[in-house]
XYZ file of C-alpha atoms in Angstrom:
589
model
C 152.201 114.427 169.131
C 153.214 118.259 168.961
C 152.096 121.071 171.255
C 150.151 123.766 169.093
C 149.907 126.794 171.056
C 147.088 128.848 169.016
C 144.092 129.198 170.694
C 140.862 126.389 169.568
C 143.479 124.494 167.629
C 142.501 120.842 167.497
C 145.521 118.486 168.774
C 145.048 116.662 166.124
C 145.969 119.223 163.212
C 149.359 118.892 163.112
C 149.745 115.155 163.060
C 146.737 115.022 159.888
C 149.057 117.570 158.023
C 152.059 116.321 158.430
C 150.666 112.559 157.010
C 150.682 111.885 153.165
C 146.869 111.001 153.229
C 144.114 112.344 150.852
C 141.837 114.448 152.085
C 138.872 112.542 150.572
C 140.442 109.265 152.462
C 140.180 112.068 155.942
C 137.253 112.954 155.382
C 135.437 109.367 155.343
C 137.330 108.638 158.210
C 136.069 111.059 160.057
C 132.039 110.427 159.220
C 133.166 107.038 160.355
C 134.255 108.078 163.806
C 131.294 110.345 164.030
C 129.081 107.383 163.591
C 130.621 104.703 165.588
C 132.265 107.148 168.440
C 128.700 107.505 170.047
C 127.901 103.799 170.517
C 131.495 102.849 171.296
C 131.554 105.523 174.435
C 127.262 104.735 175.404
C 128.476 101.030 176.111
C 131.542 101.400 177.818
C 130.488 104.334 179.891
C 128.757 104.008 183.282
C 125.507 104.095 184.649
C 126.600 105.902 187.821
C 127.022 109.473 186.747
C 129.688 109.638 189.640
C 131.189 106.864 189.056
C 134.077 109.254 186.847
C 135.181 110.434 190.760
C 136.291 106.540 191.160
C 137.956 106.900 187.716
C 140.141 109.687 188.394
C 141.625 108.536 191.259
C 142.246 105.658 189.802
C 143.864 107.530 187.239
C 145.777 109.078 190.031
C 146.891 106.038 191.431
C 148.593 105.099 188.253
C 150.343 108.354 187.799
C 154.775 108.987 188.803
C 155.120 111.099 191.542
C 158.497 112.779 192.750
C 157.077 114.666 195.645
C 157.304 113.427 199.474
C 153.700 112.672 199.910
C 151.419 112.271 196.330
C 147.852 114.365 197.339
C 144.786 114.544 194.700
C 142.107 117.278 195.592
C 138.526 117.652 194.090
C 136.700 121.543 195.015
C 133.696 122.021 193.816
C 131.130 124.764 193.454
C 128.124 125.074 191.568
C 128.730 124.114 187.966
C 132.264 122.786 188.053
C 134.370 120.446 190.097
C 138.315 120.763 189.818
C 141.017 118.147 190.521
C 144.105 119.381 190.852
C 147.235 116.241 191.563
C 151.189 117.028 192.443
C 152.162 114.141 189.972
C 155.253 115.020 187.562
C 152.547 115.493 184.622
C 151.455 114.666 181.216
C 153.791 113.242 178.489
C 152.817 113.251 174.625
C 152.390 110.075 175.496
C 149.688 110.471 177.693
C 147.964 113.081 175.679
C 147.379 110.611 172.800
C 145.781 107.818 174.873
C 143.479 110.251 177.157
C 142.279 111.165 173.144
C 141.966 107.280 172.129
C 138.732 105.443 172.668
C 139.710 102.269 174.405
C 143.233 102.260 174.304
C 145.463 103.333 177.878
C 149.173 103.816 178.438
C 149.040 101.983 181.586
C 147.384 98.386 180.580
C 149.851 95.591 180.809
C 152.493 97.298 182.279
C 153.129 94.511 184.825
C 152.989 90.919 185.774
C 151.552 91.306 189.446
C 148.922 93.803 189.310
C 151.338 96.966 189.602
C 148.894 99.096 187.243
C 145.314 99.287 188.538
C 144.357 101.325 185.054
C 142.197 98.883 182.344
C 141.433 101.090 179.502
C 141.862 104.424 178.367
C 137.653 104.859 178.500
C 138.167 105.497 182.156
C 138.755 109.084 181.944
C 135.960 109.194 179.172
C 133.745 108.720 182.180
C 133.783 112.656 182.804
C 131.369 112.968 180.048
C 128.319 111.804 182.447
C 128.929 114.739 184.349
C 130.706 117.816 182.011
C 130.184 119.337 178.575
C 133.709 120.785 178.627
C 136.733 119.730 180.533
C 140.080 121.647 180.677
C 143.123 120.080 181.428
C 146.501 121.503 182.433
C 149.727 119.388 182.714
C 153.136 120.672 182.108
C 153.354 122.717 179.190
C 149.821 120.854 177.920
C 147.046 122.973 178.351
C 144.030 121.863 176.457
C 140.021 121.202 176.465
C 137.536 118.338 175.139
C 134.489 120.122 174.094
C 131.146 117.020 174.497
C 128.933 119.346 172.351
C 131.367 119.882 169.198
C 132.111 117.497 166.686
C 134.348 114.878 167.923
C 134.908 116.897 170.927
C 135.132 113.848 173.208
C 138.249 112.898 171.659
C 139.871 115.697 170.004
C 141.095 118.234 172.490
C 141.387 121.985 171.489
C 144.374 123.837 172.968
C 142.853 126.639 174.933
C 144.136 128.127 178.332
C 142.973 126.603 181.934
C 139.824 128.761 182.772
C 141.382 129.080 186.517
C 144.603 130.264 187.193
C 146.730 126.781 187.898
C 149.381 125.138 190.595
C 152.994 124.667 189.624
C 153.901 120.880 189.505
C 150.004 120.069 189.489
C 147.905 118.527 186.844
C 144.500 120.123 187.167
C 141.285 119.064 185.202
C 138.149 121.780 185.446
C 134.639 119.839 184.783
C 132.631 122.132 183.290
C 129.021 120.261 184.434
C 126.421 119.784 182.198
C 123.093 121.656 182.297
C 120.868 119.083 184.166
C 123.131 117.204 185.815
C 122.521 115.897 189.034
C 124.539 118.184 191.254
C 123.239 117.220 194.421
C 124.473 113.852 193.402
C 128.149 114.804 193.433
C 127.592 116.319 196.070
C 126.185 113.800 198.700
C 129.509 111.409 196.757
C 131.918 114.240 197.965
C 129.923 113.723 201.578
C 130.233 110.596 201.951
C 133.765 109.936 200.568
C 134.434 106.045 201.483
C 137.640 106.923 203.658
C 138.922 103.337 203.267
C 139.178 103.900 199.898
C 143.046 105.108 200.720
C 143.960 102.430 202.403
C 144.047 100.158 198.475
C 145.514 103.033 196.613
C 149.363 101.861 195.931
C 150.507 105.782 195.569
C 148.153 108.708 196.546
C 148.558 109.384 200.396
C 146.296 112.353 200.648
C 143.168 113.264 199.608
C 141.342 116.983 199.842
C 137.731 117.638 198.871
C 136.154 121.021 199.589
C 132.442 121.818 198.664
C 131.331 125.313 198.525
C 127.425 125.004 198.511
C 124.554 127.436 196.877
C 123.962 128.593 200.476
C 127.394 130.085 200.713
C 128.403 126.868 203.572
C 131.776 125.551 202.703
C 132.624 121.686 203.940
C 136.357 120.286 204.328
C 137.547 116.775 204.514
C 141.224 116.088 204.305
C 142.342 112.631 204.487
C 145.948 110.997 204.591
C 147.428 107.352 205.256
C 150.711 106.568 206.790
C 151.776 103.381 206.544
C 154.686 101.359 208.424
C 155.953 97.952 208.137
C 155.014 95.814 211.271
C 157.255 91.821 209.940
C 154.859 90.804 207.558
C 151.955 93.036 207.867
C 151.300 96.559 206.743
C 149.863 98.862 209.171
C 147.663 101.920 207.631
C 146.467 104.668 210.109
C 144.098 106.890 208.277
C 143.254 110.306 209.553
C 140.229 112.004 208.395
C 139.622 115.322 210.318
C 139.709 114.055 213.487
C 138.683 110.339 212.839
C 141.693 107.842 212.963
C 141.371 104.346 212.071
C 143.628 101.865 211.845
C 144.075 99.121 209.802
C 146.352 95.607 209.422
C 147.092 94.719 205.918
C 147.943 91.026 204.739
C 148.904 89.915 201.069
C 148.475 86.828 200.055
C 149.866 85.434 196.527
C 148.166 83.031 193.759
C 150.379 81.668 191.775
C 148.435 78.865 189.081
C 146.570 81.409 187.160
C 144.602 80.818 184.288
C 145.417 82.230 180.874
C 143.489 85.666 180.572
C 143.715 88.121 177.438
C 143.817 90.703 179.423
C 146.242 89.223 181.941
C 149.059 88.035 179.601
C 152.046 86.180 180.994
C 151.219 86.982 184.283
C 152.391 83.784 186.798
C 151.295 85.362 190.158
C 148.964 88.228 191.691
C 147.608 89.028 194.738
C 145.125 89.426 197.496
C 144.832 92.333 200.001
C 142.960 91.635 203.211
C 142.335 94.896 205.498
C 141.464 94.318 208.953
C 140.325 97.241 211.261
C 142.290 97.141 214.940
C 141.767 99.157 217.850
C 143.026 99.234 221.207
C 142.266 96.240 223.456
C 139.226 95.613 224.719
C 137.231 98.546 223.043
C 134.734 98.012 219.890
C 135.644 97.808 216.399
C 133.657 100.358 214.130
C 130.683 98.182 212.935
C 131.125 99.793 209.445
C 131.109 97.720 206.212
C 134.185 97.282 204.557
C 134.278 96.774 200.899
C 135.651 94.978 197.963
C 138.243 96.471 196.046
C 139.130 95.434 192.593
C 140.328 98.300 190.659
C 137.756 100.222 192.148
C 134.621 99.668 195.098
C 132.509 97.547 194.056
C 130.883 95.413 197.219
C 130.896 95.286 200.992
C 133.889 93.417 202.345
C 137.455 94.802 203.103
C 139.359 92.699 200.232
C 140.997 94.063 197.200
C 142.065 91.692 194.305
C 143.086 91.838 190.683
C 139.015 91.079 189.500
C 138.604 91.831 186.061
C 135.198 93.850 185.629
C 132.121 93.953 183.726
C 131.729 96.878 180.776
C 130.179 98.968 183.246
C 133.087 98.431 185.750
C 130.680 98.482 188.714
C 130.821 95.008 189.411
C 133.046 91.747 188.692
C 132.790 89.237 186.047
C 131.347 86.649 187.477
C 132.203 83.876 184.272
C 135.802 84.460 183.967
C 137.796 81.529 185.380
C 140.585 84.101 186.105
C 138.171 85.833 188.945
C 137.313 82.648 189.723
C 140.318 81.828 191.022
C 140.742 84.882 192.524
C 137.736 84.062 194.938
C 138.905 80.677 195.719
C 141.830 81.966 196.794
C 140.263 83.655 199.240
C 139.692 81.229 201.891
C 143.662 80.260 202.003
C 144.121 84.043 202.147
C 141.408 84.374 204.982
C 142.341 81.622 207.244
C 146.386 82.133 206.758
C 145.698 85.734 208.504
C 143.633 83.807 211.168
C 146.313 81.622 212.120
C 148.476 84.645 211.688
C 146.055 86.413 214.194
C 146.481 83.669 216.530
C 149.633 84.328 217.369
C 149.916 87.846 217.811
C 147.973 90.854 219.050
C 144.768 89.898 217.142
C 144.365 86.430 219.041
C 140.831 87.189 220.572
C 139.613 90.378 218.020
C 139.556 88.296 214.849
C 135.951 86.923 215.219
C 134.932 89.889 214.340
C 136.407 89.721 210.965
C 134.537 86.721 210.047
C 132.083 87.650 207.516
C 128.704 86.377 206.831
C 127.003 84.316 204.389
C 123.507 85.774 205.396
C 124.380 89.282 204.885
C 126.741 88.898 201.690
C 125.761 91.759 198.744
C 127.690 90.089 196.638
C 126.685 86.945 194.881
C 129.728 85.826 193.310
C 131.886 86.030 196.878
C 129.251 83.204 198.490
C 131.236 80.647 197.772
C 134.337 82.255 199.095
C 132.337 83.050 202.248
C 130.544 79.413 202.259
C 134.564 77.839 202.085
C 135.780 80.103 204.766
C 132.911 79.244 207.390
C 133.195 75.821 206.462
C 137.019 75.466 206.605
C 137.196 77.423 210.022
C 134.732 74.673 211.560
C 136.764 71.744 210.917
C 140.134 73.812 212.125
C 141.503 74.697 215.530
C 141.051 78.218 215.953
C 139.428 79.552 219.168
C 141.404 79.191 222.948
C 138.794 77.454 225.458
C 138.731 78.792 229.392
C 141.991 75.850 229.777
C 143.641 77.689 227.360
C 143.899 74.779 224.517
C 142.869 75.701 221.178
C 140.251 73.658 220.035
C 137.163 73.748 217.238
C 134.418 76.297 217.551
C 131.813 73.808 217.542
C 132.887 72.002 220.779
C 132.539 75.555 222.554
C 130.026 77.023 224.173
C 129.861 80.636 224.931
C 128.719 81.864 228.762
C 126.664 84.879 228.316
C 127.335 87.725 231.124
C 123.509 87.867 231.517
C 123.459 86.242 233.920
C 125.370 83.240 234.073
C 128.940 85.051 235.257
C 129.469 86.276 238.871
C 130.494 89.894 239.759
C 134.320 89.511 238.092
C 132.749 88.362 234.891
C 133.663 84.242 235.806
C 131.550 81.783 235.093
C 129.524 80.239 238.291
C 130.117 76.910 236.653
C 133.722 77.233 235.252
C 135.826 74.980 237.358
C 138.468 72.039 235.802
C 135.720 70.039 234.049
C 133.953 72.686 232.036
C 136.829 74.991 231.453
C 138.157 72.735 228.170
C 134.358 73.542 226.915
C 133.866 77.385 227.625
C 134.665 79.743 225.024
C 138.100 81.649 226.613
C 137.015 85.095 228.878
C 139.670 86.909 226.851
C 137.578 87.101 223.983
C 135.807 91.022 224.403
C 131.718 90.461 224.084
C 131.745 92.434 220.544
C 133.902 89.537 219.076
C 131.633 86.742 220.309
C 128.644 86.891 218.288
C 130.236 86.032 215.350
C 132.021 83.141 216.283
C 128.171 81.228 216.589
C 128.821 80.733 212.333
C 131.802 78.553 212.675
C 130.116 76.653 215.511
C 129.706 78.180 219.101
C 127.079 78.276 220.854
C 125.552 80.069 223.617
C 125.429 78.125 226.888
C 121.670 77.503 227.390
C 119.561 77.704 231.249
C 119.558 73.752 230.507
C 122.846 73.239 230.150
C 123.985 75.855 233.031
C 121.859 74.054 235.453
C 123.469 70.797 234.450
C 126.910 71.964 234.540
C 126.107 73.590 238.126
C 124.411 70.122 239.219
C 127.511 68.383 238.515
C 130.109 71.006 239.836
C 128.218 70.863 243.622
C 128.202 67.194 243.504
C 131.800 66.685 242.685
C 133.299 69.258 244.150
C 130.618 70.614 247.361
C 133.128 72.107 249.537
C 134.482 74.719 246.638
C 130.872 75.811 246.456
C 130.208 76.268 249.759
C 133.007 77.453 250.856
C 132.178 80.473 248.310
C 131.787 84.141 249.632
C 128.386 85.524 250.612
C 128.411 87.677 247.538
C 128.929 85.498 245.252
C 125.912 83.071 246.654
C 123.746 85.671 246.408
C 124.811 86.820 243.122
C 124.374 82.907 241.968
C 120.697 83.178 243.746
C 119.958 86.842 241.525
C 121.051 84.268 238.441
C 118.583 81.695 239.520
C 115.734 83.376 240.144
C 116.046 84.788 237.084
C 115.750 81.468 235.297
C 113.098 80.143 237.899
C 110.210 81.410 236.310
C 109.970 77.944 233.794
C 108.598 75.253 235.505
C 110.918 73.220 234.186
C 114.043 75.104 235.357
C 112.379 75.046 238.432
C 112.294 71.164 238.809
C 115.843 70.834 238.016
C 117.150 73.966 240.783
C 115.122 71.889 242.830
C 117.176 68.982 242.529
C 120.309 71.150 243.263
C 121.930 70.571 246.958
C 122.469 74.297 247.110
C 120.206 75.343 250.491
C 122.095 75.589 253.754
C 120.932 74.431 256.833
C 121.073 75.670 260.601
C 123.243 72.705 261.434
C 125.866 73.245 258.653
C 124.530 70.330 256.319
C 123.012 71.709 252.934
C 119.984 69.677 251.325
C 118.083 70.330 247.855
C 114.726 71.336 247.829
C 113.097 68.200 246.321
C 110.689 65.798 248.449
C 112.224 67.771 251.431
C 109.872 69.839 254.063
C 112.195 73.231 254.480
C 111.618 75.914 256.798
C 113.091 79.602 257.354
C 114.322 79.632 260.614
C 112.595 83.141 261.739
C 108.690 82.916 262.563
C 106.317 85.372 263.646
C 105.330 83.024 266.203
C 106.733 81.033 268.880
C 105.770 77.768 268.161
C 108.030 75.345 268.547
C 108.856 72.311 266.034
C 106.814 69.553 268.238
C 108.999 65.770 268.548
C 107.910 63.539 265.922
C 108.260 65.783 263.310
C 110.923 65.531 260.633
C 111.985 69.381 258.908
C 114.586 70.690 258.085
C 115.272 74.704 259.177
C 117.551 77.159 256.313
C 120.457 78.608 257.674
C 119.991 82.218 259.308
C 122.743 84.027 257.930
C 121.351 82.293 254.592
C 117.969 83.265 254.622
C 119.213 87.314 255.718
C 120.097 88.111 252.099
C 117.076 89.049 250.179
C 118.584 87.136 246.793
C 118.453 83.596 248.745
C 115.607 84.260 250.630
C 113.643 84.724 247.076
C 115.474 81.959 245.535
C 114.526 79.691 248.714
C 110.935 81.007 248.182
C 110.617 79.682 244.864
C 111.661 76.347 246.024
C 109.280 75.839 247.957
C 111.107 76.707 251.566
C 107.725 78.018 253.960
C 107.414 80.074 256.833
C 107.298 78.277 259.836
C 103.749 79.049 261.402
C 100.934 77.486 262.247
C 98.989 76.584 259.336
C 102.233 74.839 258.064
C 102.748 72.704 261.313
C 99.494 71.267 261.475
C 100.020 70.338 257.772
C 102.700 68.488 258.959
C 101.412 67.118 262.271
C 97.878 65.725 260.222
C 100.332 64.455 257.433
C 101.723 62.166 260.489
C 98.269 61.282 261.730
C 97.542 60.148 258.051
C 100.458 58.358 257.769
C 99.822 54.008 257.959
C 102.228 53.419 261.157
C 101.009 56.106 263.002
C 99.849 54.968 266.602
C 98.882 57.561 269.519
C 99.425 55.151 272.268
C 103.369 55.380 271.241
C 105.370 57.751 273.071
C 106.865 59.263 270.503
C 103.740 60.031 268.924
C 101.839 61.196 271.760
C 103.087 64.926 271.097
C 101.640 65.314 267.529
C 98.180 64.304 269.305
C 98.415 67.286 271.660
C 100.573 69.121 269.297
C 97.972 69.505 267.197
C 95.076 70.488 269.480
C 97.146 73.648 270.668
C 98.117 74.365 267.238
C 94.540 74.471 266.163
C 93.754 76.740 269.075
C 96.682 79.173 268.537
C 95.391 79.387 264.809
């Protein structure tokens, strides 16, 4: 193609005259392009009339830079929205396919996925949102004109409309009357940030709104990226946000044949995983899938081929197919990856979820990953072995853990079946997909039983504090009947002569009375430790399990519960007191 540098020259005038081709035979090819050119662009064209923003980054993405860090801006104000991108510019080349329908100079370039562009309709896409666009490249400086014959594809040269950047390409959308603005505008808001970390070339992006109201909004984002052995580590910074991210490729080699993919043995799967710094929260933001462009919630990018309106993948094609199968492999490599390294007890967090999926055609992915990850040693129990999720269970802090965050009832035997303390809280609930689950009152009780019985000095040799934080924990779970009957059967209540006794079929009395009655021979109770009973926590906890008051009342209970007992005999010495026991206890009452 040559450059023609009068003014509302179509591009295409010099090659027609140049050719040795009636003008008759011109003429009918033209009607011909008039007819079919609208239907052609209505059904490759998208629904989402800013989906063109996706587009032309793309577009970006595939350009040759030769600048130190390759930055794409969008500005817009009402009725227009510029782009302006430090690439090295248009060739002739490049002019002729951004004319063609369906036809791109970057399709096929590679073997591996090195080009993201599909088709030369992708910067086509500008015609949901502009009646004229000017573009400026090099020494090309041109226009596409939506509301002229053939102006979708035949470019007039005409100056930019804005004076332009040296070494930038710059495009000026020239919106239509009607369109949406508000539309691009919230997209321009709410720029998907991650969107950077996928994009092979561009490092920057700017985007600067000037609204009706005079308020003008910023964003700049940028990526640097180092090498960490295998991985790639991406810090974004937008404004003053900075996240970081872990990137892990994983190849598929065994592809199936694809048109569109010719000769291609291998391509690959991206995996981005947001870290922080230990110990503090991931972002709970969805991540998405990447294809060529966004498409669904998950932080993945793969070669997908896409449906006409390229907002979603091909579900039928054997070649994505693959693709997703692959993903499980890809997925649990980076897990045992993980498991070595930095990311040991964060990675539960990655796991996604088969309940919350958007996508319908990455289930079975999700399904294979959950399923493969429950038969697998992944997670580190309390004895540090790594063992499967689903022989786990998880102690929650509330209220089962004493004041350091340790389990009451870790000790040797249950330590091989508690999820490991190093995993941070926000990791945990995940892992309950793949098979953990959440130590139950039940179970806690049961695990306590059987620590006091086979180990009681360890328990009560324990500190004061951390008794009474155990009572806080019981009383909490005392209020089922149930739960009740089995603390009962625990030997956890001290006595005043150093022995300790459970609460079941036993007649237990706080030491301190408001009276002074005195325990009268014959009569078999046991008294709760003083020190014991001082700390409000116990004292409760004793309460509930039955321990009384010693008064009164309560003693001639027990003195009458001796009378009615079949080998009682007041004629025997020892039984003598209750008799008169019990007449001065009546009297005192």
């Amino acid at each position: 193609m040559e450059k023609s540098s009068g003014r509302g020259s179509s591009c295409w005038s010099v090659t027609v005259l140049k050719c040795n081709i009636s003008l008759p035979y011109i003429v009918c090819l033209l009607i011909k392009l008039w007819l079919i050119l609208p239907c052609s662009l209505s059904s490759q064209l998208y629904e989402k009339s800013t989906h063109f923003l996706l587009e032309l980054i793309q577009n970006a993405d595939d350009n040759t830079y030769d600048c130190p860090r390759p930055t794409l801006s969008f500005s817009y104000k009402p009725g227009s929205l510029r782009i302006d991108c430090n690439e090295v510019g248009f060739s002739a080349e490049n002019v002729e396919a951004i004319c063609a329908i369906s036809r791109s100079t970057k399709s096929g370039k590679t073997s591996d996925g090195e080009y993201i562009g599909e088709k030369g309709i992708g910067f086509k896409s500008v015609f949901k949102a502009a009646d004229v666009v000017w573009i400026s490249s090099r020494d090309f400086t041109f226009k596409f004109d939506k509301t002229k014959f053939l102006g979708m594809v035949a470019p007039v040269w005409e100056a930019f409309p804005e004076p332009t950047q040296p070494g930038c390409t710059s495009i000026y959308l020239q919106l239509s009357k009607g369109y949406e603005e508000d539309t691009l505008i919230h997209e321009l808001l709410t720029f998907d940030t991650n969107l950077l970390i996928f994009l092979r070339r561009v490092e920057e992006i700017n985007i600067r709104v000037n609204r009706r109201d005079e308020q003008v909004w910023e964003k700049k984002i940028r990526k640097d990226e180092s090498q960490q052995g295998a991985d790639r580590l991406t810090v974004l910074y937008a404004n003053e946000e900075i996240s970081r991210y872990l990137i892990r490729t994983h190849i598929i080699k065994d592809l199936p044949k694809e048109l569109k993919r010719p000769n291609w043995p291998q391509t690959k799967i991206l995996l981005a995983f947001p870290i922080t710094e230990p110990q503090k929260p991931l972002p709970l933001t969805p991540q998405n899938v990447y294809a060529f462009l966004p498409i669904r919630n998950y932080g993945l990018k793969g070669d997908f081929l896409l449906t006409a309106s390229r907002e979603d993948i091909e579900s039928t094609l054997p070649w994505n197919r693959t693709i997703r199968d692959a993903l499980a492999d890809a997925f649990l490599l980076s897990i045992d990856h993980f498991n070595q390294g930095q990311l040991r007890y964060v990675w539960p967090y990655y796991l996604p979820s088969a309940s919350t999926a958007t996508c319908s055609f990455l289930e079975p992915a999700i399904t294979s990953i959950l399923a493969k990850l429950r038969e697998s040693d992944v997670l580190e129990s309390c004895a540090e072995t790594m063992v499967k999720a689903s022989s786990l269970k998880h102690v929650p802090l509330d209220p089962f853990v004493d004041g350091e965050g340790v389990p009451f009832t870790l000790n040797t035997h249950t330590a091989a079946g508690y999820l490991s303390l190093k995993y941070p809280a926000w990791a945990i609930e995940a892992t309950s997909s793949i098979g953990v689950s959440q130590l139950s009152p039940r179970e806690f009780l049961g695990d306590l039983h059987s620590a006091i019985k086979r180990d009681p000095t360890t328990f009560r040799t324990k500190s004061a504090t951390w008794h009474s934080q155990l009572a806080q924990t019981l009383v909490k779970i005392s209020t089922d009947v149930e739960l009740i009957s089995l603390i009962q059967d625990i030997c956890l209540i001290p006595l005043h002569d150093g022995n300790w006794s459970s609460a079941k079929g036993q007649s237990l009395f706080f030491s301190k009375s408001k009276t002074s009655l005195e325990v009268p021979s014959g009569i078999e109770v046991l008294i709760v430790d003083s020190i014991a009973e001082s700390d409000p926590h116990r004292c409760r906890l004793f309460t509930n399990l039955g321990v009384k008051a010693w008064e009164a009342p309560e003693i001639c209970r027990l003195v009458l519960k001796v009378h009615d007992s079949s080998d009682f005999d007041p004629n025997r010495p020892d039984h003598l007191p209750c008799c008169i026991s019990l007449q001065s206890f009546m009297a005192a009452s």
